[in-house]
Amino acid sequence: MNYSTFFDCRAIYGEFSLLDELKSYMGELLEKAPERFFINLGHNALQYEPPLTFF
């Protein structure tokens, strides 16, 4: 679930290069990730249904 939160991050204020470095590092880790990680990531994504209305 922590990775799901990370994928949605974006810089709003401060040192933007820090986020770029973090994304680069996380990309390297994802290249080495075991298949089980992606299975769990997909399972986590399918647990939540989008809301049908604005509220």
XYZ file of N, CA and C in Angstrom:
165
model
N 0.827 -1.192 0.000
C 0.000 0.000 0.000
C 0.874 1.260 0.000
N 2.021 1.194 0.627
C 2.919 2.350 0.630
C 3.379 2.689 -0.780
N 3.598 1.678 -1.600
C 4.003 1.940 -2.975
C 2.880 2.588 -3.762
N 1.644 2.191 -3.502
C 0.509 2.801 -4.194
C 0.462 4.293 -3.909
N 0.723 4.674 -2.684
C 0.755 6.085 -2.310
C 1.899 6.793 -3.021
N 3.032 6.142 -3.110
C 4.189 6.740 -3.769
C 3.911 7.032 -5.238
N 3.221 6.126 -5.933
C 2.976 6.306 -7.360
C 2.133 7.547 -7.649
N 1.417 8.028 -6.659
C 0.542 9.185 -6.845
C 1.193 10.486 -6.357
N 2.464 10.458 -5.990
C 3.087 11.659 -5.429
C 3.515 12.619 -6.531
N 3.518 13.899 -6.186
C 4.004 14.938 -7.096
C 4.481 16.118 -6.253
N 5.455 16.799 -6.752
C 6.032 17.929 -6.030
C 5.108 19.140 -6.129
N 4.871 19.757 -5.001
C 4.040 20.961 -4.957
C 4.870 22.151 -4.486
N 5.747 21.896 -3.541
C 6.538 22.977 -2.971
C 7.881 22.416 -2.526
N 8.923 23.211 -2.639
C 10.226 22.810 -2.122
C 11.187 22.392 -3.216
N 12.114 21.546 -2.827
C 13.185 21.082 -3.703
C 12.674 19.953 -4.599
N 12.306 20.280 -5.833
C 11.719 19.298 -6.744
C 12.719 18.209 -7.128
N 13.995 18.533 -7.110
C 15.005 17.546 -7.502
C 15.033 16.360 -6.528
N 14.641 16.582 -5.273
C 14.608 15.485 -4.305
C 13.588 14.432 -4.728
N 12.456 14.864 -5.200
C 11.436 13.920 -5.658
C 11.904 13.194 -6.910
N 12.594 13.885 -7.786
C 13.137 13.240 -8.985
C 14.138 12.150 -8.612
N 14.988 12.433 -7.633
C 15.961 11.443 -7.170
C 15.254 10.246 -6.549
N 14.212 10.506 -5.761
C 13.453 9.437 -5.130
C 12.772 8.562 -6.181
N 12.186 9.185 -7.191
C 11.532 8.417 -8.258
C 12.543 7.565 -9.015
N 13.717 8.096 -9.238
C 14.768 7.341 -9.920
C 15.183 6.127 -9.085
N 15.372 6.349 -7.803
C 15.756 5.262 -6.895
C 14.666 4.193 -6.832
N 13.415 4.619 -6.718
C 12.304 3.671 -6.649
C 12.178 2.903 -7.966
N 12.461 3.549 -9.082
C 12.441 2.873 -10.368
C 13.464 1.742 -10.428
N 14.646 2.003 -9.879
C 15.682 0.967 -9.827
C 15.233 -0.208 -8.965
N 14.590 0.086 -7.833
C 14.104 -0.984 -6.968
C 13.009 -1.797 -7.646
N 12.149 -1.113 -8.401
C 11.060 -1.818 -9.073
C 11.565 -2.743 -10.171
N 12.685 -2.389 -10.782
C 13.261 -3.258 -11.810
C 13.718 -4.580 -11.218
N 14.091 -4.570 -9.942
C 14.585 -5.770 -9.269
C 13.508 -6.458 -8.435
N 12.313 -5.917 -8.411
C 11.252 -6.441 -7.550
C 10.827 -7.841 -7.978
N 10.537 -8.687 -7.002
C 10.060 -10.035 -7.346
C 8.634 -9.983 -7.894
N 8.257 -11.025 -8.595
C 6.923 -11.095 -9.191
C 5.833 -10.974 -8.131
N 6.094 -11.500 -6.957
C 5.104 -11.454 -5.864
C 4.723 -10.008 -5.518
N 5.660 -9.092 -5.625
C 5.378 -7.685 -5.347
C 4.285 -7.166 -6.275
N 4.383 -7.477 -7.559
C 3.413 -6.983 -8.532
C 2.054 -7.662 -8.364
N 2.069 -8.912 -7.940
C 0.807 -9.592 -7.641
C 0.110 -8.898 -6.479
N 0.855 -8.595 -5.424
C 0.279 -7.897 -4.266
C -0.172 -6.492 -4.625
N 0.575 -5.811 -5.463
C 0.216 -4.457 -5.885
C -1.099 -4.479 -6.665
N -1.245 -5.439 -7.557
C -2.482 -5.570 -8.317
C -3.658 -5.939 -7.434
N -3.428 -6.844 -6.485
C -4.494 -7.228 -5.548
C -4.947 -6.026 -4.725
N -4.007 -5.225 -4.280
C -4.327 -4.030 -3.498
C -5.140 -3.040 -4.337
N -4.778 -2.874 -5.597
C -5.487 -1.929 -6.464
C -6.925 -2.377 -6.723
N -7.163 -3.687 -6.752
C -8.502 -4.200 -7.036
C -9.421 -4.212 -5.819
N -8.893 -3.933 -4.636
C -9.701 -3.931 -3.418
C -10.619 -2.719 -3.328
N -10.295 -1.649 -3.992
C -11.036 -0.410 -3.860
C -11.825 -0.112 -5.121
N -13.088 0.213 -4.936
C -13.927 0.596 -6.058
C -14.043 2.112 -6.105
N -14.006 2.693 -7.295
C -14.146 4.149 -7.386
C -15.568 4.553 -6.998
N -15.716 5.742 -6.404
C -17.056 6.198 -6.045
C -17.899 6.465 -7.296
N -19.189 6.262 -7.173
C -20.076 6.450 -8.312
C -20.495 7.899 -8.499
N -20.416 8.682 -7.432
C -20.800 10.100 -7.518
C -19.659 10.962 -6.998
N -19.827 12.247 -7.132
C -18.811 13.185 -6.635
C -18.679 13.107 -5.111
N -19.793 12.892 -4.429
C -19.783 12.821 -2.973
C -19.749 11.385 -2.550
